[in-house]
Coordinates of C-alpha atoms and ligand atoms in Angstrom, one line a residue:
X16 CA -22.2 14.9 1.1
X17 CA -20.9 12.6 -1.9
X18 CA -23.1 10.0 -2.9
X19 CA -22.6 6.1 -3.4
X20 CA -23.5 5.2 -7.1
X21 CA -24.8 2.0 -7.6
X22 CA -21.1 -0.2 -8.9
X23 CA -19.7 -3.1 -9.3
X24 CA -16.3 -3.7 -7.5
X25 CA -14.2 -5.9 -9.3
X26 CA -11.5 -7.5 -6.9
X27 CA -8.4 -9.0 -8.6
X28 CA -6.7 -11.4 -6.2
X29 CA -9.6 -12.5 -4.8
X30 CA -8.2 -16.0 -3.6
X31 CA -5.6 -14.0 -1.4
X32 CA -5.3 -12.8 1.9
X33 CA -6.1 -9.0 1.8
X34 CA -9.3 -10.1 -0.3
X35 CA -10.6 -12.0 2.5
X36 CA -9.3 -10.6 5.7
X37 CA -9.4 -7.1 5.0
X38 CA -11.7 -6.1 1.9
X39 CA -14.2 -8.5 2.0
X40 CA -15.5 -8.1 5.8
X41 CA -14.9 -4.5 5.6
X42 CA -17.3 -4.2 2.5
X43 CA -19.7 -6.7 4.7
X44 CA -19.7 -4.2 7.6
X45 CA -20.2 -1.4 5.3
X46 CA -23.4 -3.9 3.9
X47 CA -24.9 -4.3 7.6
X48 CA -24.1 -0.7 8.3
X49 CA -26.7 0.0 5.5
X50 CA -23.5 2.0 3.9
X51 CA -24.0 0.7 0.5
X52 CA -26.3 1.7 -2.2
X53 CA -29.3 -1.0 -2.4
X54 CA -27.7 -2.3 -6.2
X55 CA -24.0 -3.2 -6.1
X56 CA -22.1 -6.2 -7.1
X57 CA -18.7 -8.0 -5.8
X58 CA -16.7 -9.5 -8.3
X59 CA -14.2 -11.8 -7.0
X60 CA -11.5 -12.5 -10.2
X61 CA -8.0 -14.9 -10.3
X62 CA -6.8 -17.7 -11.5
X63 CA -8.5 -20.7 -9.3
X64 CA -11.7 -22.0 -10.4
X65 CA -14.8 -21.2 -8.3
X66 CA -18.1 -21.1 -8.8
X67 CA -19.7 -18.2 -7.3
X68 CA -21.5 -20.5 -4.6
X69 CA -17.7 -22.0 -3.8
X70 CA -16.7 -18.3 -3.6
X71 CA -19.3 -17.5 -1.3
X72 CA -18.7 -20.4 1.3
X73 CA -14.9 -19.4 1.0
X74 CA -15.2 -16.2 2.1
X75 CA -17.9 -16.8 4.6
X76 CA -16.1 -18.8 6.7
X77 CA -13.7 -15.1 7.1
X78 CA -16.9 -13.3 8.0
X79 CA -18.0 -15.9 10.6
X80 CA -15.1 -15.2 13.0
X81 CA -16.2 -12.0 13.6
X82 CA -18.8 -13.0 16.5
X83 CA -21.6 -10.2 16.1
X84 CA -22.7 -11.5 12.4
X85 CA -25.9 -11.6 11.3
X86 CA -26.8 -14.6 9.6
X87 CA -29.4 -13.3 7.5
X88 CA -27.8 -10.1 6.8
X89 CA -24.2 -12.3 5.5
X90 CA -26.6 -14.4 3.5
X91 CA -28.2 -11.2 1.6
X92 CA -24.8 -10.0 1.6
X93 CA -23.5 -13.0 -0.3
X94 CA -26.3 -12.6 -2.8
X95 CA -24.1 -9.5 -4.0
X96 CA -20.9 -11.8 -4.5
X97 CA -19.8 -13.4 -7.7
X98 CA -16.5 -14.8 -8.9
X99 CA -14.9 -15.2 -12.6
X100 CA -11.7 -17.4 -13.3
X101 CA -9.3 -15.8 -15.8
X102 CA -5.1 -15.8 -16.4
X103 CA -4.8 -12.3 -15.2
X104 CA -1.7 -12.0 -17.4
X105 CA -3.7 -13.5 -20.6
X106 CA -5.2 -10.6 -22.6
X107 CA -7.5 -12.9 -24.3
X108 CA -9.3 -13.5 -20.8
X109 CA -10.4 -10.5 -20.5
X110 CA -13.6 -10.6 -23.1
X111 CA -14.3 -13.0 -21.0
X112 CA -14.4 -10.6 -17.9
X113 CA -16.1 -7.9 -19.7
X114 CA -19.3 -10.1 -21.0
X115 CA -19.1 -11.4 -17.2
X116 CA -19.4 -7.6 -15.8
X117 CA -21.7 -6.2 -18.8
X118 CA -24.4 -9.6 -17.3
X119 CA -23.7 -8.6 -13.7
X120 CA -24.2 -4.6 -14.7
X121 CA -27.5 -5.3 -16.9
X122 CA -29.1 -8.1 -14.5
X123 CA -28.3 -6.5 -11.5
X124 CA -29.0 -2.8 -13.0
X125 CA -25.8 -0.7 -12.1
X126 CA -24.9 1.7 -14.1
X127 CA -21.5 0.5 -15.6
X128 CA -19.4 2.3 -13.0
X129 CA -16.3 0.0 -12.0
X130 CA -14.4 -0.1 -9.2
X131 CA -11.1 -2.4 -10.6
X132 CA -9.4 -3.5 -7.2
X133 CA -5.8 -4.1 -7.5
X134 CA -5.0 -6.7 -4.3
X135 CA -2.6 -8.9 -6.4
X136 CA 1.1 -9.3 -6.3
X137 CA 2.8 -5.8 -7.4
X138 CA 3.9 -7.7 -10.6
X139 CA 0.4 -7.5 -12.1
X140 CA 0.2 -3.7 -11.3
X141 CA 0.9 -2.7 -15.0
X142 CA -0.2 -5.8 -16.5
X143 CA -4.2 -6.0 -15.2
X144 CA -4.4 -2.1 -16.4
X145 CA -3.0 -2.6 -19.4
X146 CA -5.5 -5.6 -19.9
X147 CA -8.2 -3.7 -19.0
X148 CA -7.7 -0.7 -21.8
X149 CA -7.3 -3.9 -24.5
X150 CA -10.9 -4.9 -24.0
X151 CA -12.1 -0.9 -23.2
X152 CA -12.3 -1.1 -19.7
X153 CA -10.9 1.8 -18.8
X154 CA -13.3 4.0 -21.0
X155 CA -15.8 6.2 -18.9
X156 CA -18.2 7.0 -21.4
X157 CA -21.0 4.9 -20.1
X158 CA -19.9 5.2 -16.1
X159 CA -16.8 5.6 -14.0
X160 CA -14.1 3.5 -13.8
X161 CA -11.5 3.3 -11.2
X162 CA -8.3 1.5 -10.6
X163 CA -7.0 0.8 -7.0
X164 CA -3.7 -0.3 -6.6
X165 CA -2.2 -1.4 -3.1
X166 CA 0.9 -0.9 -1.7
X167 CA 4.0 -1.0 -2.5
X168 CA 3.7 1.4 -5.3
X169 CA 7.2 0.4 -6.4
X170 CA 10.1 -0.2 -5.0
X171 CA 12.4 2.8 -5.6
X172 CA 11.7 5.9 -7.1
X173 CA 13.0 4.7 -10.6
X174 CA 10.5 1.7 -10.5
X175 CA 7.6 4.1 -9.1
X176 CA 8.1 6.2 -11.7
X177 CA 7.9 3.9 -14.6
X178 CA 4.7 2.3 -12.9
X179 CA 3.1 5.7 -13.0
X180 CA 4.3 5.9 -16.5
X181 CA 2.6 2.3 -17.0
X182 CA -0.6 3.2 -15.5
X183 CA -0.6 6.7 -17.3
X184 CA -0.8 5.3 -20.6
X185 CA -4.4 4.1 -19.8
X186 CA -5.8 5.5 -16.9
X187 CA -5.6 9.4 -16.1
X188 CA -4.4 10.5 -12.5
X189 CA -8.2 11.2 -11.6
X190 CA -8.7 7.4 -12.1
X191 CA -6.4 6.2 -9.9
X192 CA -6.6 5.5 -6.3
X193 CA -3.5 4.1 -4.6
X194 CA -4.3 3.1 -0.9
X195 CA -2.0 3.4 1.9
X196 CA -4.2 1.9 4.7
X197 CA -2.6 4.5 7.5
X198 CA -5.0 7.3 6.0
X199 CA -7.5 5.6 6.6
X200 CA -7.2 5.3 10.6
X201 CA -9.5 7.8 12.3
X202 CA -6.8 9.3 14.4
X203 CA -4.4 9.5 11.6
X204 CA -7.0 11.9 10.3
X205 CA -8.2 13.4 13.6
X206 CA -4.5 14.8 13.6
X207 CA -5.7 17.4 11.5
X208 CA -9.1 18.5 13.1
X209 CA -6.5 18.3 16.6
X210 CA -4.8 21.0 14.4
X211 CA -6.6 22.7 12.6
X212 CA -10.0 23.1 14.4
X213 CA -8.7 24.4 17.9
X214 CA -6.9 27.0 18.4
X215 CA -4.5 26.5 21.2
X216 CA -2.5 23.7 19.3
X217 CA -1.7 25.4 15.9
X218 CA 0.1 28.5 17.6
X219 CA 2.6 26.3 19.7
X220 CA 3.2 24.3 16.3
X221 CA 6.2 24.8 15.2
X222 CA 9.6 25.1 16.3
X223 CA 9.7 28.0 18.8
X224 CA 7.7 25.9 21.1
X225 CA 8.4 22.0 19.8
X226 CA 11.5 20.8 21.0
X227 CA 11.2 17.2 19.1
X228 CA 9.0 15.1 17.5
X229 CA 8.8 11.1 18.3
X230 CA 6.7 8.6 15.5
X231 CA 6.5 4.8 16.6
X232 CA 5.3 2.2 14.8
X233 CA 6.1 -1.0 16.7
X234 CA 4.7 -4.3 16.1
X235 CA 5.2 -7.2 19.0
X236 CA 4.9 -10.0 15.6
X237 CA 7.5 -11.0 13.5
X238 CA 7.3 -11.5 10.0
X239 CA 4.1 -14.7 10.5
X240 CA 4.5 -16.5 6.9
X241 CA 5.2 -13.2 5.1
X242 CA 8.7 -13.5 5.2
X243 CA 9.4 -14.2 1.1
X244 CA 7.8 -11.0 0.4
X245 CA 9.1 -8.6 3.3
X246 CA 13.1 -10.1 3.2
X247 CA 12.8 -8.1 -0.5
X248 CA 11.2 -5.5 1.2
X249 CA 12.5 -4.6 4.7
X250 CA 11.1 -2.3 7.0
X251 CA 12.1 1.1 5.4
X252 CA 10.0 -0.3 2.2
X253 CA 7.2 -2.3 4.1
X254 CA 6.3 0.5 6.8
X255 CA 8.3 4.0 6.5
X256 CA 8.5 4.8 2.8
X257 CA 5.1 4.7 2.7
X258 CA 3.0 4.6 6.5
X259 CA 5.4 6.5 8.8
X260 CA 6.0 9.0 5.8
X261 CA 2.2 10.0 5.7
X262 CA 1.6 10.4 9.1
X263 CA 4.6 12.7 9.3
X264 CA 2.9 14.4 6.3
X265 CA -0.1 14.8 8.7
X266 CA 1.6 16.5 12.0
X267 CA 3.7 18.8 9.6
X268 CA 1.9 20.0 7.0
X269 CA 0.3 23.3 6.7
X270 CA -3.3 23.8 7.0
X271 CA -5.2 23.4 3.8
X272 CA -7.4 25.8 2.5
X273 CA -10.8 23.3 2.6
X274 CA -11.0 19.9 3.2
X275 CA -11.0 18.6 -0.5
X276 CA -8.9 16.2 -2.5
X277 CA -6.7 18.9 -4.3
X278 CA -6.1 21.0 -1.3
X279 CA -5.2 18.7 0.7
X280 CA -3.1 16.8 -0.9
X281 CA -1.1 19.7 -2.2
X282 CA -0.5 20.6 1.4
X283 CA 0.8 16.9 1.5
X284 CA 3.3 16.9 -1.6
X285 CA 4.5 20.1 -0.4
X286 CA 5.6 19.2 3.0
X287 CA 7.0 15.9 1.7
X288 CA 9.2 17.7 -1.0
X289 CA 10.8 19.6 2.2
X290 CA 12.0 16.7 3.8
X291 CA 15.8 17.1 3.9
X292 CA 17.8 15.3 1.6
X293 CA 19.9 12.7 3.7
X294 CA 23.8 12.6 3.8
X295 CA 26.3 10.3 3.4
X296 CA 26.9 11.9 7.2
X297 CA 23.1 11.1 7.9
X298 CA 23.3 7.6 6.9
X299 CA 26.1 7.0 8.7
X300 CA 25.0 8.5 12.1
X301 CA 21.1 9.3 12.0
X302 CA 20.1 6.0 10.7
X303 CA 20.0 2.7 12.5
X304 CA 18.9 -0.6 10.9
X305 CA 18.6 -3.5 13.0
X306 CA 17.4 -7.1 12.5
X307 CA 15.6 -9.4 15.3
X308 CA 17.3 -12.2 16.5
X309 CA 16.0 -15.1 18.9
X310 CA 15.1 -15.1 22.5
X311 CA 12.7 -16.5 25.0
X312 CA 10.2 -13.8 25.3
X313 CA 7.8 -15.0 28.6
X314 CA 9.1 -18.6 28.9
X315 CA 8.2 -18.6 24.8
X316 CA 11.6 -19.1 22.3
X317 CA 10.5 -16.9 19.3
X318 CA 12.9 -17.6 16.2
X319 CA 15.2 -14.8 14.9
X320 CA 14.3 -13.7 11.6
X321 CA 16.7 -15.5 9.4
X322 CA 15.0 -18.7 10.9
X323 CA 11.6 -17.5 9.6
X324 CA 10.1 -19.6 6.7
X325 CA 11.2 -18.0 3.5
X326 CA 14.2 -15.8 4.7
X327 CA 18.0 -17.2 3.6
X328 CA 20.0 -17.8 6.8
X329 CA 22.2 -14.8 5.7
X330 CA 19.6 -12.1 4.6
X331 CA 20.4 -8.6 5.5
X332 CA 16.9 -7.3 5.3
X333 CA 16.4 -4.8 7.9
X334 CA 13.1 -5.4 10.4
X335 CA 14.1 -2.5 12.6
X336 CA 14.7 1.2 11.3
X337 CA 15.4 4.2 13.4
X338 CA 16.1 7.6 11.2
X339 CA 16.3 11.1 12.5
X340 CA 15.4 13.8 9.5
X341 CA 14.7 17.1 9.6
X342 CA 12.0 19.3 7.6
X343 CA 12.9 22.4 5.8
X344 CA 10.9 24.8 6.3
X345 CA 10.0 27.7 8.6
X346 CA 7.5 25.6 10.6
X347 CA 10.2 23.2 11.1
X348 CA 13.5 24.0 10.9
X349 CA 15.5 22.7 13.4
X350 CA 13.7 20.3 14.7
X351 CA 14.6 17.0 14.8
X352 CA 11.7 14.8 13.8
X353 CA 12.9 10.6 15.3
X354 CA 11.0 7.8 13.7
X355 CA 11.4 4.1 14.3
X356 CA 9.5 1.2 13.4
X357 CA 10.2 -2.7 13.7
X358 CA 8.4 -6.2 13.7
X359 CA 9.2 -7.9 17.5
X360 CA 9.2 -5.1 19.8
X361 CA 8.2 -5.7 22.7
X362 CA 4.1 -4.3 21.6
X363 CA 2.0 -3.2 19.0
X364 CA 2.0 0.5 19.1
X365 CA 1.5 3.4 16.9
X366 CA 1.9 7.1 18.2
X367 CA 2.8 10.3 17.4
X368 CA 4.6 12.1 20.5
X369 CA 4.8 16.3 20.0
X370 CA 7.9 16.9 22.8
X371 CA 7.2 21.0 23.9
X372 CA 10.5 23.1 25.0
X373 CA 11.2 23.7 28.9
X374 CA 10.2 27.0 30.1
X375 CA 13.1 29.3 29.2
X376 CA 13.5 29.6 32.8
X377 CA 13.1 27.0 35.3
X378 CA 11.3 28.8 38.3
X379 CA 10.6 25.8 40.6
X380 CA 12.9 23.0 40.1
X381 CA 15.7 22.1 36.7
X382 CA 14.0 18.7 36.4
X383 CA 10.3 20.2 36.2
X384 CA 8.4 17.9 33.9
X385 CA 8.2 18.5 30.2
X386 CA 5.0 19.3 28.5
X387 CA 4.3 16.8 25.5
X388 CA 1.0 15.6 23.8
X389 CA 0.9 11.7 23.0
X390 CA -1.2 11.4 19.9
X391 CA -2.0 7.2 19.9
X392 CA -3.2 6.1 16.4
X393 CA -3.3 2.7 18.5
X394 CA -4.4 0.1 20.2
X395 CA -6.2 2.4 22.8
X396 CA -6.8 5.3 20.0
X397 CA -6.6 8.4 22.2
X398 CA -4.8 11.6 22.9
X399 CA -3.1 12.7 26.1
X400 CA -1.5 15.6 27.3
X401 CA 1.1 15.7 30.1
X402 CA 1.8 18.9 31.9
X403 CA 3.9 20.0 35.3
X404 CA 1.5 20.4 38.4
X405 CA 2.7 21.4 41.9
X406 CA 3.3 18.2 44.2
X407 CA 0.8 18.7 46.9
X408 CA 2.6 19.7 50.2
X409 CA 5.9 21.4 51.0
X410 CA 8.0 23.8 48.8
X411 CA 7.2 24.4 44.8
X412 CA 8.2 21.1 42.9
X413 CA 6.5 20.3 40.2
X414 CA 5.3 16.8 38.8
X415 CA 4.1 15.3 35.7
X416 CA 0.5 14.9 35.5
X417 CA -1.8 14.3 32.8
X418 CA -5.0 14.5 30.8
X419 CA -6.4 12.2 28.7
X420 CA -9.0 11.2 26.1
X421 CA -10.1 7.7 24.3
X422 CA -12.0 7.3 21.9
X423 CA -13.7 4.2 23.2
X424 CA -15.1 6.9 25.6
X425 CA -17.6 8.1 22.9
X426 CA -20.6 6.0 23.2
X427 CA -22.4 7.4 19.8
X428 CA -20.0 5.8 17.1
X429 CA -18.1 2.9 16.1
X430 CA -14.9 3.6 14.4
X431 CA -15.1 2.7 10.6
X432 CA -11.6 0.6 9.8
X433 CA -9.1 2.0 7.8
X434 CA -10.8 -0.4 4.9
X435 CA -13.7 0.4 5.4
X436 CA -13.2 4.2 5.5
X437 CA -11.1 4.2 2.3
X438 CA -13.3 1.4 0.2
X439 CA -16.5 4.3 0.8
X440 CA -14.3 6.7 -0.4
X441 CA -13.3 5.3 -3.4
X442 CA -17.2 4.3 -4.1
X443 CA -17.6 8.4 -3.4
X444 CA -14.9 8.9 -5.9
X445 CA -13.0 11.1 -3.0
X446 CA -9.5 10.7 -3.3
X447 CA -8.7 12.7 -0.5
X448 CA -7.2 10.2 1.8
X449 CA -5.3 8.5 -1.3
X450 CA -1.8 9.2 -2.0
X451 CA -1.2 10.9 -5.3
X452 CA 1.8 10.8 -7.2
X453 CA 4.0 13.1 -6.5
X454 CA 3.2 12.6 -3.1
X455 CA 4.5 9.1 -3.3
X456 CA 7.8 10.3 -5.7
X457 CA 8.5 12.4 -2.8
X458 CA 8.4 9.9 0.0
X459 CA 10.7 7.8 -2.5
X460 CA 12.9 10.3 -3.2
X461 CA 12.8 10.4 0.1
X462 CA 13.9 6.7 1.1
X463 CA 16.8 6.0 -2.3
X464 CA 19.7 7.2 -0.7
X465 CA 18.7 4.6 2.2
X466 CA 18.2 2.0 -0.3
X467 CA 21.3 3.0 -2.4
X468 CA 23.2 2.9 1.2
X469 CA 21.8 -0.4 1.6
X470 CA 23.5 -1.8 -1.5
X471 CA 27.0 -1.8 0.1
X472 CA 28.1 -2.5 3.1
X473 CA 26.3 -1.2 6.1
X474 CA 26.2 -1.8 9.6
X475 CA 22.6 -4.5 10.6
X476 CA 22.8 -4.2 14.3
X477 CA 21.0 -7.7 16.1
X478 CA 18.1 -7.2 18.5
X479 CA 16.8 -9.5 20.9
X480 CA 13.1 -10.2 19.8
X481 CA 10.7 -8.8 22.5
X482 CA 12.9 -5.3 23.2
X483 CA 12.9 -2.1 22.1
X484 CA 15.3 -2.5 19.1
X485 CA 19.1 -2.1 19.0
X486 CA 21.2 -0.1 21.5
X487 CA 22.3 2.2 19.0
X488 CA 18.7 3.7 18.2
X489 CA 18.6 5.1 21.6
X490 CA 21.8 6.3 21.3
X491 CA 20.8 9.0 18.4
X492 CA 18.3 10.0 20.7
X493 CA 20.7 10.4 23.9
X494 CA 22.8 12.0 21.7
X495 CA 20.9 14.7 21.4
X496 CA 19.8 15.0 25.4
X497 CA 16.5 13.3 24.1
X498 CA 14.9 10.2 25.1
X499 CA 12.3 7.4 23.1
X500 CA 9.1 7.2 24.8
X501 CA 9.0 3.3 25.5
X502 CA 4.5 3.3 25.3
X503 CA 2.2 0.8 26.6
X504 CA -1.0 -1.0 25.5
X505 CA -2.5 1.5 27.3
X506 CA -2.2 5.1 26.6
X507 CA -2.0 6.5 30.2
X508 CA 0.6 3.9 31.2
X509 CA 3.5 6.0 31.0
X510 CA 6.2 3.6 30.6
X511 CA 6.4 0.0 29.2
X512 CA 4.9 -2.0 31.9
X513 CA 3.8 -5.2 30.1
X514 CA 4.7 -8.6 31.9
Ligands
BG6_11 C1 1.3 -3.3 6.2 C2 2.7 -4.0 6.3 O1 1.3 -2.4 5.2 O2 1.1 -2.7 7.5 C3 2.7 -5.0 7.4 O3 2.9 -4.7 5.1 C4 2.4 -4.3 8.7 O4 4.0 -5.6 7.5 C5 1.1 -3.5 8.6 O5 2.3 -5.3 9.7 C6 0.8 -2.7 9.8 O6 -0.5 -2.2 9.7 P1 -1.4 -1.9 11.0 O7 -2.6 -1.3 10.5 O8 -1.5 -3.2 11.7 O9 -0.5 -1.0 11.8

């Protein structure tokens, strides 16, 4: 097992909302979980003045809504916290910042290795790094130093590229980390011991026995007070260039040789880079984009999102896409692989659904149920399996029954979050669960003709808020003799039951 050297995590952005929602309680939990080594410091940097005591009390408060805290434990915690005010974009502030972690390193003896957390707006992605080589920052010849930069990595391939380029000039590929938070969900990564450690999955895997593959990611909130970012964004950029992308990269790829960073993610890249090339004709029939309008939603009215705060009451920016694509490769061709995602469905959901063939010959009845295993990445983080059993009585009709598993059912573990799985990792220095860069030129390669599409005219189909997105995303699905799953809260609720 990897060890945790003794570090100092630098967090840019440290005023903001992923520093204290996300990073800061998941490093907490990592602290009470005794995951940390003993010596280790958090340096909180932007542009606000704190002192480190204001820091603390800021992100305290964050902490404290989580009801199982440990006072004493938060206030040893805090002891490891420290903030530094600089003009991220002023190269002169950063002597500053290096006297500031050379104190930190030598009073608090760590051993100059350097975790430099990216969780800034994107426009500082080339600009911290590039501040960072100035002052020698990115040099590892007294310890390691790593650079974490958060999604999006870009926003089409031609800008992903020239960040790469940015980053390349002083950080080698080893040194980066870029996060995409998905890989860092337990049952995104149980997909592959489902896979690859039993051995009646892997033989049905492929298309002789898979009819169709279903990926949801639904969310029942809109856009909250995000909406200035995400109406530049959209769905295709904020959730399936990157999220939905990965996870398809998890049910298709091929097994790697050993669980390691390279192997892995070559397995990755490669089934990425087989992703077929949309057409003009896919774009114009296997592609739906849709935007939520208003409606009362149980007696509530929830606004449609061109009435959000910080969306122009004409924006086109898609919060619904449905896509079919196919993967070419022997595994997979053929089968059509149907993703959706959208902000106001009618539940937060993620899940994978693996859609078997009928029997090629229907024995008992033509409407016998279909076999298909639900993989739920969450809420209720579980797997089930449905199958055809004989309805007791009478005659030889069959019905769908099912087995299931949660993981709340294991009483020996609590699941690590996505951050607090990926921040141990990059401590390790494992960059097994972080996207590399080919891997993410792929996924945007992917994506551009969708955006290029996007920059004429194109059809935005309105959905009520609350439903299951537009009309015409179950239509490519019908099309085809196929139906959407419409999931619950629940796993074993079979269809979308919620009041
Ligand atoms: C983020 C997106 O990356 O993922 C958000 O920017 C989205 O818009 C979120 O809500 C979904 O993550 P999760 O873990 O809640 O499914």
């Amino acid at each position: 097992m990897s060890v945790i050297d003794t570090s100092c995590i630098v967090i840019f952005g440290a005023s903001g909302d992923l520093t204290q929602r996300m990073l800061i309680p998941a490093l907490y939990h990592l602290y009470v979980d005794q995951k940390l080594p003993k010596s280790f410091a958090i340096l909180g940097v932007s542009r606000s003045i704190y002192s480190d005591q204001a820091f603390r009390s800021k992100l305290i408060k964050n902490i404290k809504s989580d009801k199982k805290i440990n006072e004493e434990l938060l206030n040893k915690f805090c002891e490891h916290l420290f903030y530094q005010a600089i003009n991220t974009s002023d190269v002169n502030d950063y002597t500053l910042l290096k006297k500031r972690i050379s104190r930190i390193n030598a009073d608090r003896e760590l051993k100059n290795n350097t975790l430099f957390y990216l969780a800034t707006p994107p426009s500082l992605y080339s600009v911290i790094p590039e501040h960072l080589a100035a002052v020698g920052l990115n040099e590892e010849t007294d310890g390691w130093k790593r650079l974490v930069v958060e999604k999006p990595f870009g926003s089409d391939l031609k800008s992903a590229v020239s960040l790469d380029e940015s980053l390349y000039r002083h950080f080698q590929e080893q040194q980066i980390y870029r996060i995409d938070h998905y890989l860092g969900k337990e049952t995104v990564q149980n997909m592959l011991v489902l896979r690859f450690a039993n051995s009646i999955f892997e033989p049905l895997w492929n298309g002789r026995y898979i009819d169709y593959v279903e990926v949801t990611g639904a969310e029942a909130l809109g856009v909250e007070q995000r909406g200035g970012y995400y109406d530049g964004s959209g769905a295709m950029r904020d959730m399936l260039q990157n999220h939905l992308l990965q996870v398809i990269a998890m049910v298709a790829m091929e097994p790697p040789a050993v669980i390691n960073a390279k192997s892995m993610r070559d397995e990755v890249v490669k089934v990425l880079q087989c992703l077929k090339p949309l057409s003009q004709d896919d774009l114009e029939n296997n592609l739906v984009l849709g935007q939520y309008i208003q409606s009362q939603v149980r007696g509530k009215c929830l606004p449609a999102y061109r009435e959000e705060e910080g969306v122009p009451n004409n924006s086109r920016t898609e919060t619904y896409v449905g896509l079919k694509l196919f993967i070419n490769n022997w595994r997979w061709d053929g089968v059509p692989f149907y993703l959706r995602t959208g902000k106001r469905l009618p539940t937060r959901v993620t899940e994978v659904v693996i859609h078997f063939k009928k029997t090629p010959h229907p024995v008992f009845s033509a409407d016998a149920p279909e076999n298909k295993l639900i993989i739920r990445i969450q809420p209720d983080e579980g797997i089930m399996l449905g199958f055809g059993l004989k309805e007791p009585g009478a005659g030889f009709d069959a019905k769908e029954v099912a087995m299931d598993f949660h993981y709340s059912d294991l009483k020996e573990t609590e699941l690590l979050t996505a951050y607090e799985r990926l921040l141990l990792d990059l401590l390790k220095g494992d960059a097994t669960l972080f996207a590399r860069s080919d891997a993410v030129r792929a996924c945007w390669d992917f994506v551009q003709p969708i955006l290029d599409y996007q920059k004429k005219s194109f059809p935005l189909h309105g959905y009520a808020s609350g439903t299951w997105g537009p009309i015409e995303a179950e239509k490519l699905l019908n099309r085809d003799n196929h139906e959407w799953r419409f999931p619950c809260k629940n796993l074993t609720d079979t269809d979308y039951c919620e009041l």
